[in-house]
Amino acid sequence: MSRFWNPAIEELSPYVPGEQPKQQDLIKLNTNEMPVGPSPRVLAALCDASDESLRLYPDPENSALRQAYAAQAGLEPCQVFVGNGSDEVLAHTFKALFQPSAPLLFPDITYSFYPVYSRFFRLECEVMALDENFCVVLDEYRRPNGGIIFPNPNAPTGIFTPLDDIAALLRGNRDTVVVVDEAYIDFGGQSAVSLIAEFPNLLVIQTLSKSRALAGLRVGVAFGHEALIEGLNRVKNSFNSYPLGQLAEAGAVAALADEEWFRNNCNTVIRNREKLCGQLQGQGFEVLPSAANFLFVRHPRHAADQLYQALRKRGILVRHFRQPRIENFLRITIGTAQQCEALVTTLEEIIVPAA
Ligand SMILES: *Cc1c(COP(=O)(O)O)cnc(C)c1O
């Protein structure tokens, strides 16, 4: 608190991201990054784009990248918006597309940036409880609202909500914007992009941070009806004309072009996830069904904060949320096969066999 601050920032409660440890030898399974580097074609494109043209401002419309995304999604470039990570795309969405006249609806257990943005943009919100199996119950979202947002698969549970449920929600909710945050869609879910033609109030947000192994590049995207994209552009152009630089755009275009790298690496994550799921269940963990690149688990005989500490002491970093309903869960990012093995072996030392 300082007398130099605008008083309004005193009431903000900023998002706290997962730790990025300085210690290099930790096995890092806490922020859902890919365990391998991006496509070599991305690195080559970044080198190629590093030339004297960096003296110029980049294309403010990021036309090349929007074109590439449009082609891949089967949409027009006017139905694509790109930003500096999907977090920035989300921020613009909160500002541009949610109505202050009724509460914004999102799950009680979800991506913790949603309540942060709600406060920042002074939007009233109503949290909707997940059911006893930690599923999003979209039936209950059919009530007066200023907008609806949820991740699919949900974070940090990993549970996927079927597209039929989303279509049913959209059929009954035509007057406000429904945002599906698909940060983890490439690990086994089905994208709602296919519903955009039918529902002009649907916005689908994705990112290169997870499935393309490019969290450090900061590229996110939104797909939706042209009018929604225009709204996002109005906010973006009132804030920063150039959120994506020349390097980010070149890297992103190259990433989208390498379909083979993408398929192979997503499939590896899925394979490692299914194996790890079975091994953790063998150790007595309850594992929520995941369609993401992480598992959300709890153990009937071990408190999550103690498991978190014990793993950390042994060089493995996972995520623990001190939050009602989930304080006894750990979120574990799917690492390489070797990292998953190391996790299982280390847990064997920690977990006391049932008497
Ligand atoms: C990781 C994540 C994001 C943010 O991704 P960036 O594109 O890196 O900003 C958005 N939503 C959810 C649910 C996420 O888990």
Coordinates of C-alpha atoms and ligand atoms in Angstrom, one line a residue:
M1 CA 0.0 0.0 0.0
S2 CA 1.4 3.4 -1.0
R3 CA 0.0 6.9 -1.1
F4 CA 1.1 7.0 -4.7
W5 CA -1.3 4.2 -5.8
N6 CA -4.6 4.8 -7.5
P7 CA -7.0 3.8 -4.6
A8 CA -8.7 1.3 -6.9
I9 CA -5.7 -1.0 -7.0
E10 CA -5.9 -1.5 -3.2
E11 CA -8.9 -3.8 -3.6
L12 CA -7.4 -6.0 -6.3
S13 CA -6.5 -9.6 -5.5
P14 CA -3.9 -10.5 -8.1
Y15 CA -3.5 -14.0 -9.6
V16 CA -0.6 -16.0 -8.2
P17 CA 0.9 -18.3 -10.8
G18 CA 2.5 -21.6 -10.1
E19 CA 6.1 -21.4 -8.9
Q20 CA 8.9 -21.2 -11.6
P21 CA 11.7 -22.4 -9.4
K22 CA 15.3 -21.2 -9.9
Q23 CA 16.5 -24.6 -8.8
Q24 CA 17.2 -26.4 -12.1
D25 CA 17.3 -30.0 -11.0
L26 CA 13.7 -30.1 -9.8
I27 CA 11.2 -32.3 -11.7
K28 CA 8.7 -29.6 -12.5
L29 CA 5.1 -31.0 -12.6
N30 CA 3.3 -27.9 -11.3
T31 CA 2.3 -25.6 -14.1
N32 CA 1.1 -27.9 -16.9
E33 CA 3.8 -27.0 -19.4
M34 CA 4.9 -29.7 -21.9
P35 CA 7.8 -31.7 -20.7
V36 CA 9.6 -31.4 -24.1
G37 CA 10.7 -28.4 -26.1
P38 CA 8.6 -27.1 -29.0
S39 CA 8.8 -28.2 -32.7
P40 CA 12.3 -27.6 -34.2
R41 CA 10.4 -25.8 -37.0
V42 CA 9.4 -23.2 -34.4
L43 CA 12.9 -22.6 -33.3
A44 CA 14.1 -22.3 -36.9
A45 CA 11.3 -19.8 -37.7
L46 CA 12.3 -17.7 -34.7
C47 CA 15.9 -17.5 -36.0
D48 CA 14.7 -16.7 -39.5
A49 CA 12.5 -13.9 -38.1
S50 CA 15.3 -12.4 -36.1
D51 CA 16.7 -9.9 -38.5
E52 CA 16.9 -6.1 -39.1
S53 CA 13.1 -5.9 -39.7
L54 CA 12.8 -6.0 -35.9
R55 CA 13.3 -2.2 -36.1
L56 CA 9.7 -2.0 -37.5
Y57 CA 6.5 -2.4 -35.5
P58 CA 4.8 -5.7 -36.2
D59 CA 1.6 -6.2 -38.2
P60 CA -1.0 -4.8 -35.8
E61 CA -3.6 -7.3 -37.2
N62 CA -1.3 -10.3 -37.1
S63 CA -2.9 -11.3 -40.4
A64 CA -0.5 -14.2 -41.1
L65 CA -1.3 -15.9 -37.8
R66 CA -5.0 -15.2 -38.0
Q67 CA -5.0 -16.6 -41.5
A68 CA -3.2 -19.8 -40.3
Y69 CA -5.6 -20.3 -37.4
A70 CA -8.7 -19.6 -39.6
A71 CA -7.5 -22.2 -42.1
Q72 CA -7.0 -24.8 -39.4
A73 CA -10.3 -24.1 -37.7
G74 CA -12.4 -23.9 -40.9
L75 CA -13.3 -20.2 -40.1
E76 CA -12.7 -16.8 -41.7
P77 CA -9.8 -14.6 -40.4
C78 CA -12.5 -12.1 -39.2
Q79 CA -13.6 -14.8 -36.8
V80 CA -10.1 -15.1 -35.2
F81 CA -8.6 -12.9 -32.5
V82 CA -5.0 -13.4 -31.2
G83 CA -3.3 -12.1 -28.1
N84 CA -0.4 -12.2 -25.7
G85 CA -1.2 -15.6 -24.2
S86 CA -4.8 -16.7 -23.7
D87 CA -4.7 -14.8 -20.3
E88 CA -4.7 -11.6 -22.3
V89 CA -7.4 -12.8 -24.6
L90 CA -9.4 -13.7 -21.5
A91 CA -8.9 -10.3 -20.0
H92 CA -10.1 -8.6 -23.1
T93 CA -13.1 -10.9 -23.2
F94 CA -14.1 -10.0 -19.7
K95 CA -13.9 -6.3 -20.6
A96 CA -15.6 -6.6 -24.0
L97 CA -18.2 -9.3 -23.8
F98 CA -19.6 -9.7 -20.3
Q99 CA -22.5 -7.6 -19.3
P100 CA -22.5 -5.9 -15.9
S101 CA -26.3 -6.0 -15.6
A102 CA -26.4 -9.6 -14.3
P103 CA -23.8 -11.9 -12.6
L104 CA -21.2 -13.7 -14.6
L105 CA -21.4 -17.5 -14.0
F106 CA -18.4 -19.8 -13.6
P107 CA -17.7 -23.0 -11.6
D108 CA -16.6 -22.8 -7.9
I109 CA -13.6 -24.9 -8.7
T110 CA -12.0 -23.6 -11.9
Y111 CA -9.2 -21.5 -13.3
S112 CA -8.4 -18.9 -10.6
F113 CA -7.9 -16.1 -13.0
Y114 CA -11.7 -15.8 -13.5
P115 CA -12.4 -14.3 -10.1
V116 CA -9.4 -12.1 -10.5
Y117 CA -10.6 -10.6 -13.8
S118 CA -14.1 -10.3 -12.4
R119 CA -12.9 -8.1 -9.6
F120 CA -10.6 -6.1 -11.9
F121 CA -13.4 -5.3 -14.3
R122 CA -16.0 -5.0 -11.5
L123 CA -18.2 -7.7 -12.7
E124 CA -20.5 -9.3 -10.2
C125 CA -20.2 -13.1 -10.3
E126 CA -22.0 -16.2 -9.1
V127 CA -20.0 -19.3 -8.6
M128 CA -21.7 -22.5 -9.6
A129 CA -20.9 -25.6 -7.6
L130 CA -19.4 -28.7 -9.3
D131 CA -21.4 -31.8 -8.5
E132 CA -20.2 -34.5 -6.1
N133 CA -18.1 -36.0 -8.9
F134 CA -16.5 -32.6 -9.6
C135 CA -18.3 -32.3 -12.9
V136 CA -19.6 -29.0 -14.3
V137 CA -23.4 -29.1 -14.4
L138 CA -24.4 -26.8 -17.3
D139 CA -28.1 -27.4 -16.7
E140 CA -27.8 -25.1 -13.7
Y141 CA -26.3 -22.3 -15.7
R142 CA -29.7 -21.6 -17.3
R143 CA -30.5 -18.7 -15.2
P144 CA -30.2 -14.9 -15.6
N145 CA -26.5 -14.1 -16.3
G146 CA -24.2 -11.4 -17.8
G147 CA -22.1 -14.2 -19.4
I148 CA -20.9 -17.7 -18.7
I149 CA -17.3 -19.0 -18.7
F150 CA -15.7 -22.4 -18.0
P151 CA -12.7 -24.3 -19.1
N152 CA -13.2 -27.5 -21.1
P153 CA -11.6 -29.7 -19.9
N154 CA -12.0 -28.0 -16.5
A155 CA -8.9 -26.9 -14.5
P156 CA -7.7 -28.1 -12.1
T157 CA -10.0 -31.2 -12.3
G158 CA -9.2 -32.3 -15.9
I159 CA -12.8 -33.4 -16.4
F160 CA -14.2 -32.9 -19.9
T161 CA -17.8 -31.6 -20.4
P162 CA -19.5 -33.3 -23.4
L163 CA -20.2 -31.0 -26.4
D164 CA -23.9 -32.0 -26.3
D165 CA -24.2 -30.4 -22.9
I166 CA -22.6 -27.2 -24.2
A167 CA -24.9 -27.2 -27.3
A168 CA -27.9 -27.6 -25.0
L169 CA -26.7 -24.7 -22.8
L170 CA -26.3 -22.5 -25.9
R171 CA -29.8 -23.4 -27.2
G172 CA -31.2 -22.1 -23.9
N173 CA -28.9 -19.1 -23.5
R174 CA -29.0 -16.9 -26.6
D175 CA -28.7 -13.5 -25.1
T176 CA -25.3 -13.5 -23.4
V177 CA -21.9 -14.7 -24.4
V178 CA -20.7 -18.2 -23.5
V179 CA -16.9 -18.6 -23.3
V180 CA -15.3 -22.0 -23.5
D181 CA -11.7 -21.9 -22.4
E182 CA -10.0 -24.8 -24.2
A183 CA -6.5 -24.5 -22.8
Y184 CA -6.3 -28.3 -22.6
I185 CA -8.6 -29.4 -25.5
D186 CA -5.8 -31.1 -27.5
F187 CA -5.3 -33.9 -24.9
G188 CA -8.4 -35.8 -25.7
G189 CA -11.4 -33.4 -25.7
Q190 CA -13.6 -32.3 -28.5
S191 CA -13.5 -28.6 -29.4
A192 CA -16.6 -26.4 -29.3
V193 CA -15.3 -24.6 -32.4
S194 CA -17.6 -26.8 -34.5
L195 CA -20.6 -25.0 -32.7
I196 CA -19.6 -21.5 -33.7
A197 CA -21.5 -21.5 -37.0
E198 CA -24.7 -22.3 -35.1
F199 CA -24.2 -20.0 -32.1
P200 CA -23.2 -16.3 -32.6
N201 CA -22.8 -15.9 -28.9
L202 CA -20.1 -18.6 -28.5
L203 CA -16.4 -17.7 -28.0
V204 CA -13.8 -20.5 -27.9
I205 CA -10.4 -19.6 -26.4
Q206 CA -7.2 -21.7 -27.0
T207 CA -3.5 -21.3 -26.3
L208 CA -0.1 -22.5 -27.7
S209 CA 1.2 -22.6 -24.1
K210 CA 0.2 -26.2 -23.3
S211 CA -0.1 -28.6 -26.3
R212 CA 2.4 -26.8 -28.5
A213 CA 5.0 -26.4 -25.7
L214 CA 5.2 -22.6 -26.2
A215 CA 4.2 -21.2 -22.8
G216 CA 7.3 -18.9 -23.1
L217 CA 6.2 -17.4 -26.4
R218 CA 2.8 -16.1 -25.1
V219 CA 0.3 -16.7 -27.8
G220 CA -3.4 -17.2 -27.3
V221 CA -6.4 -17.2 -29.6
A222 CA -10.2 -16.7 -29.6
F223 CA -12.6 -18.1 -32.2
G224 CA -16.1 -16.7 -32.6
H225 CA -18.7 -14.8 -34.6
E226 CA -17.2 -11.7 -36.4
A227 CA -19.1 -9.3 -34.1
L228 CA -17.6 -10.9 -30.9
I229 CA -14.1 -10.6 -32.5
E230 CA -14.8 -7.0 -33.4
G231 CA -15.6 -6.3 -29.7
L232 CA -12.3 -7.8 -28.7
N233 CA -10.5 -5.7 -31.2
R234 CA -12.0 -2.5 -29.9
V235 CA -10.7 -3.3 -26.4
K236 CA -7.3 -4.5 -27.7
N237 CA -6.8 -1.4 -29.7
S238 CA -7.7 0.8 -26.7
F239 CA -4.9 -0.9 -24.7
N240 CA -2.0 -2.1 -26.9
S241 CA -1.9 -2.3 -30.7
Y242 CA 0.9 -4.8 -30.8
P243 CA 0.5 -7.5 -28.1
L244 CA 2.1 -10.1 -30.4
G245 CA 5.6 -9.2 -31.8
Q246 CA 7.1 -10.4 -35.0
L247 CA 8.9 -13.3 -33.3
A248 CA 5.8 -14.5 -31.5
E249 CA 3.8 -14.4 -34.7
A250 CA 6.5 -16.2 -36.8
G251 CA 6.9 -18.9 -34.1
A252 CA 3.2 -19.4 -33.8
V253 CA 2.6 -19.8 -37.6
A254 CA 5.4 -22.4 -37.6
A255 CA 3.9 -24.2 -34.7
L256 CA 0.5 -24.5 -36.3
A257 CA 2.2 -25.9 -39.5
D258 CA 3.9 -28.8 -37.7
E259 CA 1.0 -31.1 -37.4
E260 CA 3.2 -34.2 -37.0
W261 CA 5.1 -32.8 -34.0
F262 CA 1.7 -31.8 -32.5
R263 CA 0.0 -35.2 -32.9
N264 CA 3.0 -37.2 -31.7
N265 CA 3.6 -35.1 -28.6
C266 CA -0.1 -34.9 -27.6
N267 CA -0.3 -38.7 -28.0
T268 CA 2.7 -39.2 -25.9
V269 CA 1.2 -37.1 -23.1
I270 CA -2.1 -39.1 -23.3
R271 CA -0.2 -42.4 -23.2
N272 CA 1.9 -41.3 -20.2
R273 CA -1.2 -40.0 -18.5
E274 CA -3.1 -43.2 -18.8
K275 CA -0.1 -45.2 -17.5
L276 CA 0.4 -42.9 -14.6
C277 CA -3.3 -42.9 -13.7
G278 CA -3.2 -46.7 -13.4
Q279 CA 0.0 -46.6 -11.3
L280 CA -1.3 -43.9 -8.9
Q281 CA -4.6 -45.9 -8.5
G282 CA -2.4 -48.9 -7.6
Q283 CA -0.9 -46.8 -4.8
G284 CA -4.4 -46.1 -3.5
F285 CA -4.9 -42.6 -5.0
E286 CA -8.3 -41.5 -6.2
V287 CA -7.7 -40.1 -9.7
L288 CA -10.3 -37.9 -11.4
P289 CA -10.9 -38.8 -15.1
S290 CA -8.6 -36.5 -17.0
A291 CA -8.8 -35.3 -20.6
A292 CA -5.9 -32.8 -19.9
N293 CA -2.1 -32.9 -19.5
F294 CA -2.4 -33.3 -15.7
L295 CA -4.1 -35.5 -13.1
F296 CA -6.0 -34.3 -10.1
V297 CA -5.6 -36.9 -7.3
R298 CA -6.1 -37.5 -3.6
H299 CA -5.1 -40.2 -1.2
P300 CA -7.4 -41.5 1.5
R301 CA -4.6 -41.8 4.0
H302 CA -2.3 -38.9 3.2
A303 CA -3.0 -35.2 3.4
A304 CA -2.2 -33.4 0.2
D305 CA -0.1 -30.6 1.8
Q306 CA 2.1 -33.2 3.4
L307 CA 2.5 -35.2 0.2
Y308 CA 3.3 -31.9 -1.6
Q309 CA 6.0 -31.1 1.0
A310 CA 7.4 -34.6 1.0
L311 CA 7.6 -34.6 -2.9
R312 CA 9.2 -31.2 -2.8
K313 CA 11.9 -32.3 -0.4
R314 CA 12.7 -35.1 -2.8
G315 CA 12.9 -32.8 -5.8
I316 CA 9.5 -33.1 -7.4
L317 CA 7.3 -30.1 -7.6
V318 CA 3.5 -30.5 -8.0
R319 CA 0.6 -28.1 -7.4
H320 CA -1.5 -27.9 -4.2
F321 CA -4.5 -25.5 -3.9
R322 CA -5.5 -24.3 -0.4
Q323 CA -9.1 -24.0 -1.3
P324 CA -12.3 -25.5 0.1
R325 CA -13.4 -28.8 -1.4
I326 CA -10.0 -29.4 -3.1
E327 CA -7.5 -28.9 -0.3
N328 CA -6.8 -32.6 -0.2
F329 CA -6.0 -32.9 -3.9
L330 CA -2.8 -32.5 -5.8
R331 CA -2.6 -31.5 -9.4
I332 CA 0.2 -33.3 -11.2
T333 CA 1.3 -32.3 -14.7
I334 CA 2.1 -35.2 -17.0
G335 CA 5.9 -35.2 -17.5
T336 CA 8.1 -37.4 -19.7
A337 CA 7.9 -41.2 -19.2
Q338 CA 11.0 -40.9 -17.0
Q339 CA 9.6 -38.1 -14.9
C340 CA 6.4 -40.1 -14.4
E341 CA 8.5 -43.1 -13.3
A342 CA 10.5 -40.9 -10.9
L343 CA 7.2 -39.6 -9.4
V344 CA 5.8 -43.1 -8.9
T345 CA 9.1 -44.4 -7.3
T346 CA 9.3 -41.4 -5.0
L347 CA 5.6 -41.8 -4.0
E348 CA 6.3 -45.4 -3.1
E349 CA 8.8 -44.2 -0.5
I350 CA 6.4 -41.7 0.9
I351 CA 3.1 -43.6 0.9
V352 CA 2.8 -46.0 3.8
P353 CA 1.1 -49.3 2.8
A354 CA -2.3 -49.9 4.4
A355 CA -1.9 -52.1 7.4
Ligands
LIG1 C1 -2.8 -22.2 -18.7 C2 -4.2 -21.7 -18.9 C3 -4.5 -20.5 -19.5 C4 -3.5 -19.5 -19.8 O1 -2.7 -19.8 -20.8 P1 -1.7 -18.7 -21.5 O2 -2.1 -18.9 -22.9 O3 -0.4 -19.2 -21.2 O4 -2.0 -17.4 -20.9 C5 -5.9 -20.2 -19.6 N1 -6.9 -20.9 -19.2 C6 -6.6 -22.1 -18.5 C7 -7.7 -22.9 -18.0 C8 -5.3 -22.5 -18.3 O5 -5.0 -23.6 -17.6

